[in-house]
Phi, psi and omega in degrees: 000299170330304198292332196278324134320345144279332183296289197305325155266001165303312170328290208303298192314297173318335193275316193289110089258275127033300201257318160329280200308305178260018175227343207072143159304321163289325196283014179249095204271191180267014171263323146332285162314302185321283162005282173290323177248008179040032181259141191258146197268021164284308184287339188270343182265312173308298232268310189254358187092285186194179179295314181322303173337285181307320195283332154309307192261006163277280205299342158259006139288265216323308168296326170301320209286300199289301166330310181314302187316301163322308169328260162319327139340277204294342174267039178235035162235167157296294181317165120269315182259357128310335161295316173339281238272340181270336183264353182291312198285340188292315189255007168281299174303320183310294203281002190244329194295317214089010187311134182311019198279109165012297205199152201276302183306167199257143188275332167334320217262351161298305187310306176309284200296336166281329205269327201292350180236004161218355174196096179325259200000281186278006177295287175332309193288331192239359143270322176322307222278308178294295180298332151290310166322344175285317216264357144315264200326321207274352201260311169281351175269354177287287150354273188293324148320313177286324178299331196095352146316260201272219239211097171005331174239009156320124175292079206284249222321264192352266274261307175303307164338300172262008118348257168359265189295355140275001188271313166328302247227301204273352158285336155335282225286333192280001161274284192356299221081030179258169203308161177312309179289318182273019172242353147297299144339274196313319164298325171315284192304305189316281166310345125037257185293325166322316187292349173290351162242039173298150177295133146279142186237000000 
């Protein structure tokens, strides 16, 4: 029974990432949450505390996921800033496909901008989240500094910053809608910018 009840909230957590990611918090209602996880709000309340409760650990789920992903993304490079400059473009075609994802946009960064002015807590949380995640980007610009990839005076926190805002910034531009090809171009340049900071040889 214990193993069939970690599935079932683990399951539950995922239908809520899901339901966050394209609604939000305010825009999500507990009739909603009932719904989405099929779950009774006796049982969503015993399994998680409250709604703050779900939406926390939804929103730190969505971030373990998305680090798992870079990962795995990157060991199927040599580069490291060669993995960068292919996840920089992946999510640039991802966000141009139309893909079946909630939302185009990174829900840390909904969150930040829905929250910050009506529910501190998780406004903390989704800076928190965003500042480990830098300091994840600045640990792999280092990692490829020491390797000799890029270029002996590269600032690795800077260099993760605009890493950071470009990942930010090309899930942004894909609620535009815009064609599939300018948002592939955008991706293009974005990675880009990385070669300028290559070691020269």
């Amino acid at each position: 029974m214990a193993r069939h009840a970690r599935y079932d909230r683990k399951t539950a957590l995922e239908k809520a990432v899901g339901l966050f990611w394209e609604k939000g918090y305010h825009g999500s209602s507990m009739k909603q949450i009932e719904q989405a996880l099929d779950m009774r709000p006796g049982s969503i309340y015993a399994t998680f505390g409250s709604k703050d409760g779900l939406f926390s650990e939804a929103l730190a789920a969505y971030a373990e996921q998305g680090g798992r992903e870079l990962a795995v993304h990157l060991k199927g490079f040599d580069s490291i800033v060669d993995g960068l400059q292919d996840y920089l473009r992946g999510i640039a075609c991802s966000c141009g496909d139309g893909s079946a994802a909630p939302s185009r946009a990174c829900m840390i960064v909904k969150t930040l901008l829905e929250s910050s002015n009506t529910h501190s807590a998780l406004a903390d949380q989704a800076n928190s989240i965003l500042a480990a995640i830098e300091g994840s980007l600045a640990d792999l610009v280092e990692q490829a500094r020491v390797k000799g990839e890029l270029a002996q005076s590269v600032d690795s926190r800077r260099l993760a910053r605009l890493l950071q805002a470009q990942i930010m910034g090309l899930r942004s531009m894909g609620e535009r809608n815009l064609d599939p090809q300018a948002m592939k171009d955008l991706g293009d340049d974005m990675a880009s910018i990385l070669d300028g900071y290559r070691t020269q040889h």
